[in-house]
Amino acid sequence: MIRLTNINKEYDLGETKVSALKDVSLEIGRGDYAAIMGPSGSGKSTLMHILGILDTISSGQYYLEDYDITSLPDREQARIRNQHFGFIFQSFNLFPELSALENVMLPMSYAGVPWTRRKDRARDLLAEVGLEHRMTHLPTMMSGGEQQRVAIARALSNDPDLILADEPTGNLPSDKGEEIMQILEGFNRKGVTVVMVTHNPAQGERADRVIRLKDGVLLPEQEVVRA
Ligand SMILES: Nc1ncnc2c1ncn2[C@@H]1O[C@H](COP(=O)(O)OP(=O)(O)O)[C@@H](O)[C@H]1O
Ligand SMILES: [Mg+2]
């Protein structure tokens, strides 16, 4: 689905440059469940931003289904993000003034989905993540685990091919983190590709692939052996 070849990412800090990714080549296949691991500052979030076309690359190529998308205009990149990718962040990133239902409906309005269909689908998704009783709640009225479940429903609203989750359980107690893992794994079993950053080795081991970064360099991937 996605092929990155020889990606370099430098952040220009005026007098100095930070080389956050160095010559990274990586393929993400349809249906993959991949964990990205590595120490703090190793480039995990940078790689997620690049996979999600949220940031530009300094050099290298990004192919989505064999199309080089790096040269596409911003508007076209935004359309790809909206229709094919779903994002989940450590800090939930919900709109505080919108209800759970409205948060989940929002990406569908950018995609031009009619209002009644948006509303029906948002209700279905919130029910699927166990929040049928929280539809009209504002984020501030919900626990962290509930907010992250809203964020998952929102990420799924446009039926994405790929979910990018950057430490989705990082701000949650372990039992709530486990709920989030199980929801993501459930959608992966239904065919959604999941790429997830985690610091938690036990979570990483649950993935089919572990992609390790160190100082911006991708380490050789080891095959996951299942008993
Ligand atoms: N917006 C930015 N501007 C400058 N440097 C950045 C920026 N974002 C990240 N970096 C630097 O790039 C490196 C990788 O950061 P990041 O991808 O956030 O790592 P991780 O998610 O693994 O902790 C770090 O050295 C970090 O300081
Ligand atoms: Mg990070």
Coordinates of N, CA and C and ligand atoms in Angstrom, one line a residue, residues 11 13 18 20 39-46, ligand 1:
Y11 N 14.9 18.8 10.2 CA 14.3 20.0 10.7 C 15.3 21.1 10.7
L13 N 16.6 24.3 12.1 CA 16.5 25.2 13.3 C 17.3 26.4 13.1
V18 N 18.4 19.4 12.5 CA 18.3 18.1 13.2 C 17.9 17.1 12.1
A20 N 16.2 13.9 11.6 CA 15.2 13.1 12.3 C 15.0 11.7 11.7
P39 N 13.6 4.5 21.2 CA 13.7 5.4 22.3 C 13.1 6.8 22.0
S40 N 12.8 7.6 23.0 CA 12.3 8.9 22.8 C 13.3 9.7 21.9
G41 N 12.8 10.4 20.9 CA 13.6 11.2 20.0 C 14.2 10.4 18.9
S42 N 13.8 9.2 18.7 CA 14.4 8.3 17.7 C 13.8 8.6 16.3
G43 N 12.7 9.3 16.3 CA 12.1 9.7 15.0 C 10.7 9.0 14.7
K44 N 10.1 8.4 15.8 CA 8.9 7.7 15.6 C 7.7 8.6 15.1
S45 N 7.6 9.7 15.8 CA 6.5 10.6 15.4 C 6.7 11.2 14.1
T46 N 8.0 11.5 13.8 CA 8.4 12.1 12.5 C 8.0 11.1 11.4
Ligands
LIG1 N1 9.1 20.3 14.7 C1 10.4 20.0 15.0 N2 11.4 20.9 14.9 C2 12.7 20.5 15.2 N3 13.0 19.3 15.6 C3 12.1 18.4 15.7 C4 10.7 18.7 15.5 N4 10.0 17.5 15.7 C5 10.9 16.6 16.1 N5 12.2 17.1 16.1 C6 13.4 16.4 16.5 O1 13.5 15.2 15.7 C7 13.9 14.1 16.4 C8 12.9 13.0 16.3 O2 11.7 13.5 17.0 P1 10.4 12.6 17.1 O3 10.1 12.1 15.7 O4 9.4 13.4 17.8 O5 10.8 11.4 18.0 P2 10.0 10.3 18.9 O6 8.6 10.4 18.4 O7 10.6 9.0 18.6 O8 10.2 10.7 20.3 C9 14.2 14.6 17.8 O9 15.6 14.9 17.9 C10 13.4 15.9 17.9 O10 14.0 16.8 18.8

